[in-house]
PDB file of N, CA and C in Angstrom:
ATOM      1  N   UNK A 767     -29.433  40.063 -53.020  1.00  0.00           N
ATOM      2  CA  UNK A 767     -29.984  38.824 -52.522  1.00  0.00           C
ATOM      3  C   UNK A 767     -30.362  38.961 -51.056  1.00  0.00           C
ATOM      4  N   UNK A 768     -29.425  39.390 -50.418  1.00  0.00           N
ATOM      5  CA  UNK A 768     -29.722  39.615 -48.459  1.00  0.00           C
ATOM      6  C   UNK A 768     -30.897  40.652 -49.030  1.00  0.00           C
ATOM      7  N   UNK A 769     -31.145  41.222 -49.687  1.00  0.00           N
ATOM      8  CA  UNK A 769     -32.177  42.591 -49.360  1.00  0.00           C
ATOM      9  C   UNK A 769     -33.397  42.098 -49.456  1.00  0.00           C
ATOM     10  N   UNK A 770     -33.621  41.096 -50.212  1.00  0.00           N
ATOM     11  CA  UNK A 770     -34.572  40.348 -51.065  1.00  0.00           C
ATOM     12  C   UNK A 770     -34.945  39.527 -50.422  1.00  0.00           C
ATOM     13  N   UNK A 771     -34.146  38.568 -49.167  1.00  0.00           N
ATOM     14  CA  UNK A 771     -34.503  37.996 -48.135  1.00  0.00           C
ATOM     15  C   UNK A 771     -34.907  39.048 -46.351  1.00  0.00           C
ATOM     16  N   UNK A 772     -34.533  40.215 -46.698  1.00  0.00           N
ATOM     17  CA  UNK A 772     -34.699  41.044 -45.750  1.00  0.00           C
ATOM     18  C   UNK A 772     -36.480  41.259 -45.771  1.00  0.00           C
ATOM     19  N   UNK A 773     -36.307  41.582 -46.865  1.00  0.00           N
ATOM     20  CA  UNK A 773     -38.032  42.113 -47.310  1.00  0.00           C
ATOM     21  C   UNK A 773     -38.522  40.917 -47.106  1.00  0.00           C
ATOM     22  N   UNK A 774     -38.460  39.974 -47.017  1.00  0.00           N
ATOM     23  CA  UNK A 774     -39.398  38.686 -47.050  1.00  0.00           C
ATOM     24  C   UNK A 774     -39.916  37.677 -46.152  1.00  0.00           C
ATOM     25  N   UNK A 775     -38.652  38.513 -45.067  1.00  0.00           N
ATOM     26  CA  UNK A 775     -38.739  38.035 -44.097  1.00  0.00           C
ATOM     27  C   UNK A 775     -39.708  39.035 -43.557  1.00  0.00           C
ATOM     28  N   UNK A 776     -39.349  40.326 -43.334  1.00  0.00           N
ATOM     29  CA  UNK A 776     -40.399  41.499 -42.801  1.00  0.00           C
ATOM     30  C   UNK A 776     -41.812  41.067 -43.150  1.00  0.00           C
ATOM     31  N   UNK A 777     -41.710  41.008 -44.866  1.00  0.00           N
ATOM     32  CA  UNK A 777     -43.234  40.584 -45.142  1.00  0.00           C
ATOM     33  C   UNK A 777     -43.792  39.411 -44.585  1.00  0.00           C
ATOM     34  N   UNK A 778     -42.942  38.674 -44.048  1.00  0.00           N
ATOM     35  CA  UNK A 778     -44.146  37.361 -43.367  1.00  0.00           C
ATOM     36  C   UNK A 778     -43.946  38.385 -42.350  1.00  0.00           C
ATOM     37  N   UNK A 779     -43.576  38.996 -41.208  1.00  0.00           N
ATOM     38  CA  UNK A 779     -43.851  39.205 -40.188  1.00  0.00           C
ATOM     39  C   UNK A 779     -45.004  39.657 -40.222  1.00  0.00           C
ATOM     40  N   UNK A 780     -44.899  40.805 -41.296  1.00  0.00           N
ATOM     41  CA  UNK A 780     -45.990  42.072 -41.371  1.00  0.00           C
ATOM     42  C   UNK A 780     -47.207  40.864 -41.491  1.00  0.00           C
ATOM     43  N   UNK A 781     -47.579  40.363 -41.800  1.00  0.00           N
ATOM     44  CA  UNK A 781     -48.733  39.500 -42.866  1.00  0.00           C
ATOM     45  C   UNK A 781     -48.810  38.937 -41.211  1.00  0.00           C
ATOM     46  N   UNK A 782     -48.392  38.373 -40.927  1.00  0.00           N
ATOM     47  CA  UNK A 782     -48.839  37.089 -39.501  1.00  0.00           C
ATOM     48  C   UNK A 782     -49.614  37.634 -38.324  1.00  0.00           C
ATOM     49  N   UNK A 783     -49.706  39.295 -38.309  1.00  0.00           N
ATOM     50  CA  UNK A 783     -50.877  39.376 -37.372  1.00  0.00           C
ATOM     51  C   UNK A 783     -50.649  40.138 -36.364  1.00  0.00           C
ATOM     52  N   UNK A 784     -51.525  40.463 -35.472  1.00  0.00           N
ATOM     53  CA  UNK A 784     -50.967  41.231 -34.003  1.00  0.00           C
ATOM     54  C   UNK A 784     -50.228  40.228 -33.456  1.00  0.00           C
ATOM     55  N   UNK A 785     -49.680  40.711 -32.037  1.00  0.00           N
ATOM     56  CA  UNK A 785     -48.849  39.928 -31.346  1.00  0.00           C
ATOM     57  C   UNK A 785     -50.073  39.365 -30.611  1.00  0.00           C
ATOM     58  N   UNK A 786     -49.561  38.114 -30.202  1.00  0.00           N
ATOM     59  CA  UNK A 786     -50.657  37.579 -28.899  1.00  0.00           C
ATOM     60  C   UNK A 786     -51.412  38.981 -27.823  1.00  0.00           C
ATOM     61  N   UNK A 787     -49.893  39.627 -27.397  1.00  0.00           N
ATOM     62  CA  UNK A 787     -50.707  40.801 -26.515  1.00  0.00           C
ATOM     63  C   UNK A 787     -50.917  41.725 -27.046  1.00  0.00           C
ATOM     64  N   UNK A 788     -51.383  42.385 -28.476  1.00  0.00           N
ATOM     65  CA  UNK A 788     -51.864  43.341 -29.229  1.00  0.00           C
ATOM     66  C   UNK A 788     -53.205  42.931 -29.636  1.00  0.00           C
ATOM     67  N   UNK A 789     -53.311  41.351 -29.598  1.00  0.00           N
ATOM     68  CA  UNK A 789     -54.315  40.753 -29.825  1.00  0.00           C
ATOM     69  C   UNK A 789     -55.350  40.674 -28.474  1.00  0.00           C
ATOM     70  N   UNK A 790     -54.645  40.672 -27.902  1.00  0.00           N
ATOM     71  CA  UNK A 790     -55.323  40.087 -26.658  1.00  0.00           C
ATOM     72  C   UNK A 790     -55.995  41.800 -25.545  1.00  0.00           C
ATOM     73  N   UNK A 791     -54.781  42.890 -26.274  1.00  0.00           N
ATOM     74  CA  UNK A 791     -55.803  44.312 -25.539  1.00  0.00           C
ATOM     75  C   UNK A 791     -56.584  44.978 -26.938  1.00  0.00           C
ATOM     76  N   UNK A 792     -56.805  44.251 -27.905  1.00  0.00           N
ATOM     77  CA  UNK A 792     -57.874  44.548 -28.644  1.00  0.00           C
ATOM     78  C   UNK A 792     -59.036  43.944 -28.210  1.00  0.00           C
ATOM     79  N   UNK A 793     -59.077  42.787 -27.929  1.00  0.00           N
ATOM     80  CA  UNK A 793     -60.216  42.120 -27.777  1.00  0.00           C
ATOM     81  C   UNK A 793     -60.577  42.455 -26.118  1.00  0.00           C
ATOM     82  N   UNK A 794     -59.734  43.585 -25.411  1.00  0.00           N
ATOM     83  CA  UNK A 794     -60.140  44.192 -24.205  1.00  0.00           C
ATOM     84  C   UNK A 794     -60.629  45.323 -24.268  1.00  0.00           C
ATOM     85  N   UNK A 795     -60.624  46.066 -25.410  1.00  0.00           N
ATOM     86  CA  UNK A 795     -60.805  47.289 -25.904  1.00  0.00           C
ATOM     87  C   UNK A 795     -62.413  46.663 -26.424  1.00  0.00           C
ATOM     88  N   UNK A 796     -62.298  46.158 -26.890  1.00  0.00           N
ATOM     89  CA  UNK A 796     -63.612  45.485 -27.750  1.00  0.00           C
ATOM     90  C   UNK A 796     -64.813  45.419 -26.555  1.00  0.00           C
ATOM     91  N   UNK A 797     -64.415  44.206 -25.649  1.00  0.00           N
ATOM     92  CA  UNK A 797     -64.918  44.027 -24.586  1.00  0.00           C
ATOM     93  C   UNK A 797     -65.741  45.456 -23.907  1.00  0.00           C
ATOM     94  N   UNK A 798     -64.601  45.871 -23.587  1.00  0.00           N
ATOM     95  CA  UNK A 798     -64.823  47.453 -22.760  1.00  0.00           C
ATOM     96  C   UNK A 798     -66.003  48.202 -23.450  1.00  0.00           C
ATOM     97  N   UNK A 799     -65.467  48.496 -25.017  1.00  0.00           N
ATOM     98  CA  UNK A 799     -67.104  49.480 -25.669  1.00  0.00           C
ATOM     99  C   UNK A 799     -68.213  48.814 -26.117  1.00  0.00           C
ATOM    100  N   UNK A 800     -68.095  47.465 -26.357  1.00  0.00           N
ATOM    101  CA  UNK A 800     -69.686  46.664 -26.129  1.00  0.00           C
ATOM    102  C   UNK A 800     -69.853  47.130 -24.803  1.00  0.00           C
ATOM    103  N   UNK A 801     -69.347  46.807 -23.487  1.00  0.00           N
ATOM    104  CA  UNK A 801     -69.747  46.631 -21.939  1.00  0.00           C
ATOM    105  C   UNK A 801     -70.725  48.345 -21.916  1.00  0.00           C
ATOM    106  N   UNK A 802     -69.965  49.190 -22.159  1.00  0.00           N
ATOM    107  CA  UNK A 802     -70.082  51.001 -22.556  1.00  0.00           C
ATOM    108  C   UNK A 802     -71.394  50.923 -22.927  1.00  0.00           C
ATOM    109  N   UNK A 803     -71.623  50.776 -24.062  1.00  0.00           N
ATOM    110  CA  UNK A 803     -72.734  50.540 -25.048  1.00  0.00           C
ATOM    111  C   UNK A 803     -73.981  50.100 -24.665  1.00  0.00           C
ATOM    112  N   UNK A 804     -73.660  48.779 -24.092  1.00  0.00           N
ATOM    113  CA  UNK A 804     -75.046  48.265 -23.455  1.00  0.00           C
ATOM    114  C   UNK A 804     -75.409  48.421 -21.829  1.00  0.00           C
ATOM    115  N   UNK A 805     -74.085  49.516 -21.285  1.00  0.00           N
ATOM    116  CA  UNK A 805     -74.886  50.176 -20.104  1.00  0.00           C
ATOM    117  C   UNK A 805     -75.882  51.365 -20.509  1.00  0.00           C
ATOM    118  N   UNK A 806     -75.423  52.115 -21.645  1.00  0.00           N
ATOM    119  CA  UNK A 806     -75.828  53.162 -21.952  1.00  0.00           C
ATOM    120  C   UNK A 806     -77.603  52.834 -22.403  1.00  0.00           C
ATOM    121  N   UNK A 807     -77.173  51.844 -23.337  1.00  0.00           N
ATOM    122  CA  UNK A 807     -79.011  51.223 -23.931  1.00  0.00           C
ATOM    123  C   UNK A 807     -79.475  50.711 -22.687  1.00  0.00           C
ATOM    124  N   UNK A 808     -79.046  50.509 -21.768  1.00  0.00           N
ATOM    125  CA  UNK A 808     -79.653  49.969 -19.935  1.00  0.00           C
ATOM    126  C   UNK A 808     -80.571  51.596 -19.809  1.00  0.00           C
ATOM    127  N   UNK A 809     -79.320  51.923 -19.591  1.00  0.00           N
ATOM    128  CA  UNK A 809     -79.520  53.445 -19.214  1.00  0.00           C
ATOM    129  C   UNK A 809     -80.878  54.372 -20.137  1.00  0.00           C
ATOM    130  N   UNK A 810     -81.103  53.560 -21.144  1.00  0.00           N
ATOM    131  CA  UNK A 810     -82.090  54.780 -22.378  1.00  0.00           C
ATOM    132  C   UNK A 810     -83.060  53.630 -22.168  1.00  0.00           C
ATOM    133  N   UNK A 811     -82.979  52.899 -21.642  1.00  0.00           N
ATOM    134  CA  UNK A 811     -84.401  52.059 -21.911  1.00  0.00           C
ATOM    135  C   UNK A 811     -85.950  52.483 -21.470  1.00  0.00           C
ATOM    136  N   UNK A 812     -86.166  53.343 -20.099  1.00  0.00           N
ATOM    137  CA  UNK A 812     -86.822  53.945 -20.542  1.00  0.00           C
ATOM    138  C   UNK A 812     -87.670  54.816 -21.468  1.00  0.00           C
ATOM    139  N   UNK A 813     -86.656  55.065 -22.099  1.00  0.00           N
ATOM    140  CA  UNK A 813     -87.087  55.969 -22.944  1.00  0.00           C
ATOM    141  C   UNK A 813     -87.341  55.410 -24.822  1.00  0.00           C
ATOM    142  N   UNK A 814     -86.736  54.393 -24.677  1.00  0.00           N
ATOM    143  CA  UNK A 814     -87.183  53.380 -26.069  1.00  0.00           C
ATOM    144  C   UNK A 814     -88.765  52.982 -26.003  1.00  0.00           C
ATOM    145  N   UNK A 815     -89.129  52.577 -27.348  1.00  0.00           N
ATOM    146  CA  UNK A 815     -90.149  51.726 -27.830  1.00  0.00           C
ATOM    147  C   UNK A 815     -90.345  50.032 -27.064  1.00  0.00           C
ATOM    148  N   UNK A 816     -91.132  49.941 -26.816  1.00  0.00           N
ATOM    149  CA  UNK A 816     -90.927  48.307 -26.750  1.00  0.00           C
ATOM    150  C   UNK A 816     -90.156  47.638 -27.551  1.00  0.00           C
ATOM    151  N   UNK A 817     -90.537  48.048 -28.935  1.00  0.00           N
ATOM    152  CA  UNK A 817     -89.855  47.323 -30.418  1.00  0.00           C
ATOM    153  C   UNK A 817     -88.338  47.516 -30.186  1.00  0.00           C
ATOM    154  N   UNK A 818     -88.145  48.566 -29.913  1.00  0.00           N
ATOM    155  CA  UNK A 818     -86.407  49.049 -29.918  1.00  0.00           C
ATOM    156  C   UNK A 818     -86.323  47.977 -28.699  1.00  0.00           C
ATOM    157  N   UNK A 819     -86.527  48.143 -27.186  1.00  0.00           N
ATOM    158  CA  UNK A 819     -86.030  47.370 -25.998  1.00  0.00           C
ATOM    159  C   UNK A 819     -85.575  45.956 -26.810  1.00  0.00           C
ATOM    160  N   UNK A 820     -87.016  45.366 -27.048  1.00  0.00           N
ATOM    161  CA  UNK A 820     -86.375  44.033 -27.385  1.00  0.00           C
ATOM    162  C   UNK A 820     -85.442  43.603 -28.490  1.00  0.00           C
ATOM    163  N   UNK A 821     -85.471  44.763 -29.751  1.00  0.00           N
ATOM    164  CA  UNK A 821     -84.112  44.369 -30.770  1.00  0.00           C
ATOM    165  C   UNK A 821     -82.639  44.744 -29.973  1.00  0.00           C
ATOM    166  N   UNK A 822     -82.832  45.553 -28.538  1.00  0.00           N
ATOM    167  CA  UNK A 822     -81.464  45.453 -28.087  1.00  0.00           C
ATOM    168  C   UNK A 822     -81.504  44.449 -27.017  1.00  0.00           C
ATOM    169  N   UNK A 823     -82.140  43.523 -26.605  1.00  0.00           N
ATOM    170  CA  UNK A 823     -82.423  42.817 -25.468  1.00  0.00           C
ATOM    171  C   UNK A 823     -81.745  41.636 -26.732  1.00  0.00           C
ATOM    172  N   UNK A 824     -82.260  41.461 -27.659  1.00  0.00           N
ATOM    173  CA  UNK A 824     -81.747  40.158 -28.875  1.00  0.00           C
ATOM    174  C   UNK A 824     -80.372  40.113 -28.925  1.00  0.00           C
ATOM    175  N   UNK A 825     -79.817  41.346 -29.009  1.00  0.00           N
ATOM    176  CA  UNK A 825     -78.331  41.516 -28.679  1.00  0.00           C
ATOM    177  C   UNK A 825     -77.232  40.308 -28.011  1.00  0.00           C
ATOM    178  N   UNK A 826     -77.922  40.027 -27.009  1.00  0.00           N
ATOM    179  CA  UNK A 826     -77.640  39.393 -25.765  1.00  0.00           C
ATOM    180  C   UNK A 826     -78.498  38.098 -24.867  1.00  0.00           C
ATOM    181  N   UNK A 827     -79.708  37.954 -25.869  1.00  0.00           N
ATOM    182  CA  UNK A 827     -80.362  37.370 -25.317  1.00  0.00           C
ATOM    183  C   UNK A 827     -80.103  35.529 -25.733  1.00  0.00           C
ATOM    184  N   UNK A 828     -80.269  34.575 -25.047  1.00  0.00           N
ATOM    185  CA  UNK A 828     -79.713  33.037 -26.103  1.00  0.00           C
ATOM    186  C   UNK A 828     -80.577  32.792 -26.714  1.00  0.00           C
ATOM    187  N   UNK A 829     -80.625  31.797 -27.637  1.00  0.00           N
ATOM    188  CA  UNK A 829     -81.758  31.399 -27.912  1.00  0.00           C
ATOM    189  C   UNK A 829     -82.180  30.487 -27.430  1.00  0.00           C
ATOM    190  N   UNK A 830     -83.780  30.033 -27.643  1.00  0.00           N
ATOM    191  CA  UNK A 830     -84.426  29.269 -27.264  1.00  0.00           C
ATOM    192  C   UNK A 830     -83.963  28.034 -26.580  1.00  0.00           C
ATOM    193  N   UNK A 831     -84.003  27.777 -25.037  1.00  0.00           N
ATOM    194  CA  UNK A 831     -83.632  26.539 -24.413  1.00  0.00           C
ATOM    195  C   UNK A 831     -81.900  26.506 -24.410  1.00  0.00           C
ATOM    196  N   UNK A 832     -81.269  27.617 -24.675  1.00  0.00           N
ATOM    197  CA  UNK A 832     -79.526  27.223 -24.084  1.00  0.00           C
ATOM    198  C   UNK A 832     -79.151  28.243 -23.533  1.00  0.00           C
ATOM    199  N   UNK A 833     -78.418  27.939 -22.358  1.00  0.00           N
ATOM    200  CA  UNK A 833     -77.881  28.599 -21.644  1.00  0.00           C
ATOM    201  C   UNK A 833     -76.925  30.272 -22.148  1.00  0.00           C
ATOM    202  N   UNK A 834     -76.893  31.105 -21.498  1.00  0.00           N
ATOM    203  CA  UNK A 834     -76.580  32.072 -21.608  1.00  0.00           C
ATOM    204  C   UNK A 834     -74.931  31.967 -21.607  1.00  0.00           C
ATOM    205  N   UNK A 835     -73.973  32.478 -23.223  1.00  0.00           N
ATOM    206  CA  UNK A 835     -72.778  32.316 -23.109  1.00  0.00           C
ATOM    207  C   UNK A 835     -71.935  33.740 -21.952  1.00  0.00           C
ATOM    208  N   UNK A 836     -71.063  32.929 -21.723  1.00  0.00           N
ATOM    209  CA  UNK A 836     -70.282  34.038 -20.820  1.00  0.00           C
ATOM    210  C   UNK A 836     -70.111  35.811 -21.088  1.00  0.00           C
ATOM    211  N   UNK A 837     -70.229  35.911 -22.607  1.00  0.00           N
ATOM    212  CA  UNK A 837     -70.493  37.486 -23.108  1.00  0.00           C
ATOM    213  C   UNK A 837     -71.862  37.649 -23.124  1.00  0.00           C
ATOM    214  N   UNK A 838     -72.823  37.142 -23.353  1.00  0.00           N
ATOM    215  CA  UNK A 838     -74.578  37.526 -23.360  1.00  0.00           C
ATOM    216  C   UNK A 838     -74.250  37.875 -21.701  1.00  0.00           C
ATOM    217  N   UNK A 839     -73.921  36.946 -21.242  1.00  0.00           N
ATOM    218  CA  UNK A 839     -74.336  37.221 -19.688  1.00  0.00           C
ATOM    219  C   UNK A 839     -74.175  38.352 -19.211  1.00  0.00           C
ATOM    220  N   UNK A 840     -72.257  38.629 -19.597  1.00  0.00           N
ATOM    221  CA  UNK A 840     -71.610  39.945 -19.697  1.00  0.00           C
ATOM    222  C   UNK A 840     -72.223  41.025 -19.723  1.00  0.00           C
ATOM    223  N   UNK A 841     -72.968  41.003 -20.716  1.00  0.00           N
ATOM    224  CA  UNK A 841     -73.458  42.019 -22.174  1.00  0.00           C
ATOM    225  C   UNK A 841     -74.608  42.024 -20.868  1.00  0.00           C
ATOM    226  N   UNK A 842     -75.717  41.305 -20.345  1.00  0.00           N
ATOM    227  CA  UNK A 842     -76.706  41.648 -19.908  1.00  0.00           C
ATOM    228  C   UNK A 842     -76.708  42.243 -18.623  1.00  0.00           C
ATOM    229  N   UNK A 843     -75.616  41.788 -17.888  1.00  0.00           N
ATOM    230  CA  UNK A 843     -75.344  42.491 -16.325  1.00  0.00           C
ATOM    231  C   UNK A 843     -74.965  44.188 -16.986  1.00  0.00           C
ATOM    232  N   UNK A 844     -74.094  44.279 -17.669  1.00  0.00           N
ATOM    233  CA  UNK A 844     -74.013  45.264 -18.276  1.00  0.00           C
ATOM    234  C   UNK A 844     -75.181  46.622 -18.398  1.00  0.00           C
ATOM    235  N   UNK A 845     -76.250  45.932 -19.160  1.00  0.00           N
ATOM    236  CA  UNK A 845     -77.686  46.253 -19.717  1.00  0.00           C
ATOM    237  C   UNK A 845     -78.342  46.660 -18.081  1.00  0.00           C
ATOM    238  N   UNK A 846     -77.841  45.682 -17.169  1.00  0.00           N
ATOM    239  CA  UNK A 846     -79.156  46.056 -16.295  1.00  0.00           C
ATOM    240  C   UNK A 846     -78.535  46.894 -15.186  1.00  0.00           C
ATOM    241  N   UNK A 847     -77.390  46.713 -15.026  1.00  0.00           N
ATOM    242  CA  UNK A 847     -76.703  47.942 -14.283  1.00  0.00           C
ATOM    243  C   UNK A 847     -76.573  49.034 -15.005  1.00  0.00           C
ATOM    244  N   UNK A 848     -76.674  49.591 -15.898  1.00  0.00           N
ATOM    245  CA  UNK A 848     -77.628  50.796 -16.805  1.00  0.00           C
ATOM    246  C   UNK A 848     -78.804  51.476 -16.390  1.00  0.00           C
ATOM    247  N   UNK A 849     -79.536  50.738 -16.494  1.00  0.00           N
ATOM    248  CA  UNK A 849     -81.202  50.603 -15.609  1.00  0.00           C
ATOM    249  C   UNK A 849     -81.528  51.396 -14.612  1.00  0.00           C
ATOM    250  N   UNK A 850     -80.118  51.638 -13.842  1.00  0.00           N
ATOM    251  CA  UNK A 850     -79.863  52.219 -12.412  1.00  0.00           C
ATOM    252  C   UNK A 850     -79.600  54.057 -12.938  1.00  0.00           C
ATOM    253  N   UNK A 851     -78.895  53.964 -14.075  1.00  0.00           N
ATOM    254  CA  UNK A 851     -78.569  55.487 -14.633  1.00  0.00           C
ATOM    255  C   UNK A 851     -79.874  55.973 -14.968  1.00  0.00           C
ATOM    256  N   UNK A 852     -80.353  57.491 -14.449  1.00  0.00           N
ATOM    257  CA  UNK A 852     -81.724  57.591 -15.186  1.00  0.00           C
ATOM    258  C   UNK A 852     -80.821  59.254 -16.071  1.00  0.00           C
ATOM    259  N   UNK A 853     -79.666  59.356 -16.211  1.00  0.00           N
ATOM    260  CA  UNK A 853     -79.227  60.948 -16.451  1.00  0.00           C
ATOM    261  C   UNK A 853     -79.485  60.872 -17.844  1.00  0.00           C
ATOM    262  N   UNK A 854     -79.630  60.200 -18.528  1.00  0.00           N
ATOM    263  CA  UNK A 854     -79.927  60.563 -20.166  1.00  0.00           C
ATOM    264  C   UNK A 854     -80.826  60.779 -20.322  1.00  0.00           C
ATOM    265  N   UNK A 855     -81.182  61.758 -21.532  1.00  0.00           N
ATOM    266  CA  UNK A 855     -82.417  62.280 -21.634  1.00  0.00           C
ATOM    267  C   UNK A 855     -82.811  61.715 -23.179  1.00  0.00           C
ATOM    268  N   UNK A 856     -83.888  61.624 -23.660  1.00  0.00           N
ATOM    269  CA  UNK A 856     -84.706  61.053 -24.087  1.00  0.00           C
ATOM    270  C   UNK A 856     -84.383  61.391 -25.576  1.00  0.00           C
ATOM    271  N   UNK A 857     -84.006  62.786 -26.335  1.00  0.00           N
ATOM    272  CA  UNK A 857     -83.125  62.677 -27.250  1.00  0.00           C
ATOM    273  C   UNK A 857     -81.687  62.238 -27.498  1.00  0.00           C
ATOM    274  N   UNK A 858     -81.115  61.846 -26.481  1.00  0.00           N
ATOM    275  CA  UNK A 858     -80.066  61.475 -26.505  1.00  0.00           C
ATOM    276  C   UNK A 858     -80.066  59.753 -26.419  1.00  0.00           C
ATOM    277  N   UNK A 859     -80.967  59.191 -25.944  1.00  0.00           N
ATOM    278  CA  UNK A 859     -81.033  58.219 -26.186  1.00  0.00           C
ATOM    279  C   UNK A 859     -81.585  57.742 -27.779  1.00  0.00           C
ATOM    280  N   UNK A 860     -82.493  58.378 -28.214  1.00  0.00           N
ATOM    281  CA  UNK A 860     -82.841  58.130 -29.636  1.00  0.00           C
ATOM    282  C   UNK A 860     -81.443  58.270 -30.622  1.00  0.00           C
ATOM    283  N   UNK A 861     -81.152  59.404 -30.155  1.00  0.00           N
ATOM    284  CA  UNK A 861     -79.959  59.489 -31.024  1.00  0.00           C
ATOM    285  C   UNK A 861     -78.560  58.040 -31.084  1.00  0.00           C
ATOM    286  N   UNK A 862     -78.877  57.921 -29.828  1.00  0.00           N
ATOM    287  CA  UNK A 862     -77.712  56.390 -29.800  1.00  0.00           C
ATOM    288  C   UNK A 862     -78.272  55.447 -30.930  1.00  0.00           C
ATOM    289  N   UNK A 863     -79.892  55.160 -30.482  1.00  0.00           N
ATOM    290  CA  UNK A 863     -80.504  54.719 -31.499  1.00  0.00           C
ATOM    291  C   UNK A 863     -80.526  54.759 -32.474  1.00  0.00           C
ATOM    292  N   UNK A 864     -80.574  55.974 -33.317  1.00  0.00           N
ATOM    293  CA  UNK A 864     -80.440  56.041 -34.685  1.00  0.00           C
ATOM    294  C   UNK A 864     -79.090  55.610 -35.407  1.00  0.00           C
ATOM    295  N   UNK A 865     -77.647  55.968 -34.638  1.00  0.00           N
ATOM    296  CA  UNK A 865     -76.497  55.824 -35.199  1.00  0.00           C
ATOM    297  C   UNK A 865     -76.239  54.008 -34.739  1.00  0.00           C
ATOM    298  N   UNK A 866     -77.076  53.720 -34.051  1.00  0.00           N
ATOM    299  CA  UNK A 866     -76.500  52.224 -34.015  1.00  0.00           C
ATOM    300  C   UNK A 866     -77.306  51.395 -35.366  1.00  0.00           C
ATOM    301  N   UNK A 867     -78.471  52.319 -35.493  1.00  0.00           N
ATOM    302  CA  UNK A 867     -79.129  51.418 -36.684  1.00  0.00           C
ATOM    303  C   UNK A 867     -78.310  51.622 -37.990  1.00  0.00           C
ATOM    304  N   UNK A 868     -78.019  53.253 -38.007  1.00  0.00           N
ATOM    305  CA  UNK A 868     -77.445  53.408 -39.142  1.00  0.00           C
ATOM    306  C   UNK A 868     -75.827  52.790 -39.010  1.00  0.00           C
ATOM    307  N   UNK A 869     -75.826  52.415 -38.387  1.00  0.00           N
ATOM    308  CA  UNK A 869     -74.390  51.246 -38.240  1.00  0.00           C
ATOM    309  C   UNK A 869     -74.336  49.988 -38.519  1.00  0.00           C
ATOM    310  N   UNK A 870     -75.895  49.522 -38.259  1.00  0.00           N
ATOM    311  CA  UNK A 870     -76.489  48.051 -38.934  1.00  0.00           C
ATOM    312  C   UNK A 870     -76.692  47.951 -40.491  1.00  0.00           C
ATOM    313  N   UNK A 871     -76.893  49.031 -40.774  1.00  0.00           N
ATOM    314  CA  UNK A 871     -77.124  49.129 -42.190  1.00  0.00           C
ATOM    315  C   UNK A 871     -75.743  48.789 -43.021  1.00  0.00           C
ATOM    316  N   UNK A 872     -74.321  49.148 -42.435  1.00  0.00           N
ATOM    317  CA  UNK A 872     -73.546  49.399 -43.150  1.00  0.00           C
ATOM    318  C   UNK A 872     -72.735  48.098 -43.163  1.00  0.00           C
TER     319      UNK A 872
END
C-alpha cells in the first residue's frame, strides 16, 4: 500500500512539469538561439534573395497597423545588429537557408 502511494505520488510529480526555474532557463535558452539565429540571417542578408529577406523579415515583422511585441522587437534589433557582420560567406548562408526551410517542412 505505502509503495503504491509512493509511486503516485512520484507520478504526479513527474507529470506536473519543469520547475518554475527549469522553466524559466528554458525559455532563456530559447530566447538566446532565436536571438543567435536572427543575428546570423542579419548577418547573410546580403547574400539572400529578396524573396528569402522578406520570408525572414515576416519572422518578426507585426502585422498590419500594431505595434511591435517585445520579442519581434527583440528578434529585429537582433536581425539588424547582424547587418554589421559581413564574415559569412555566401554558401554558408544558403546553407542556413536551406536547413531552416527544411525545418519548416517538418
Amino acid at each position: 500500500m505505502i509503495g503504491l502511494l509512493i509511486a503516485a505520488i512520484l507520478a504526479t510529480q513527474a507529470s506536473a512539469g519543469p520547475s518554475p526555474d527549469d522553466a524559466q532557463a528554458q525559455g532563456q535558452a530559447a530566447l538566446e538561439g532565436m536571438t543567435k539565429i536572427f543575428t546570423t540571417l542579419g548577418s547573410c542578408e546580403r547574400h539572400f534573395t529578396p524573396e528569402q529577406v522578406k520570408g525572414v523579415k515576416r519572422g518578426f515583422t507585426p502585422a498590419a497597423g500594431q505595434a511591435p511585441t517585445p520579442l519581434q522587437a527583440h528578434i529585429a534589433g537582433a536581425y539588424e545588429r547582424g547587418k554589421a557582420d559581413t564574415s559569412l560567406s555566401a554558401p554558408v548562408c544558403q546553407e542556413m537557408m536551406r536547413l531552416l526551410a527544411e525545418q519548416k517542412k517538418r
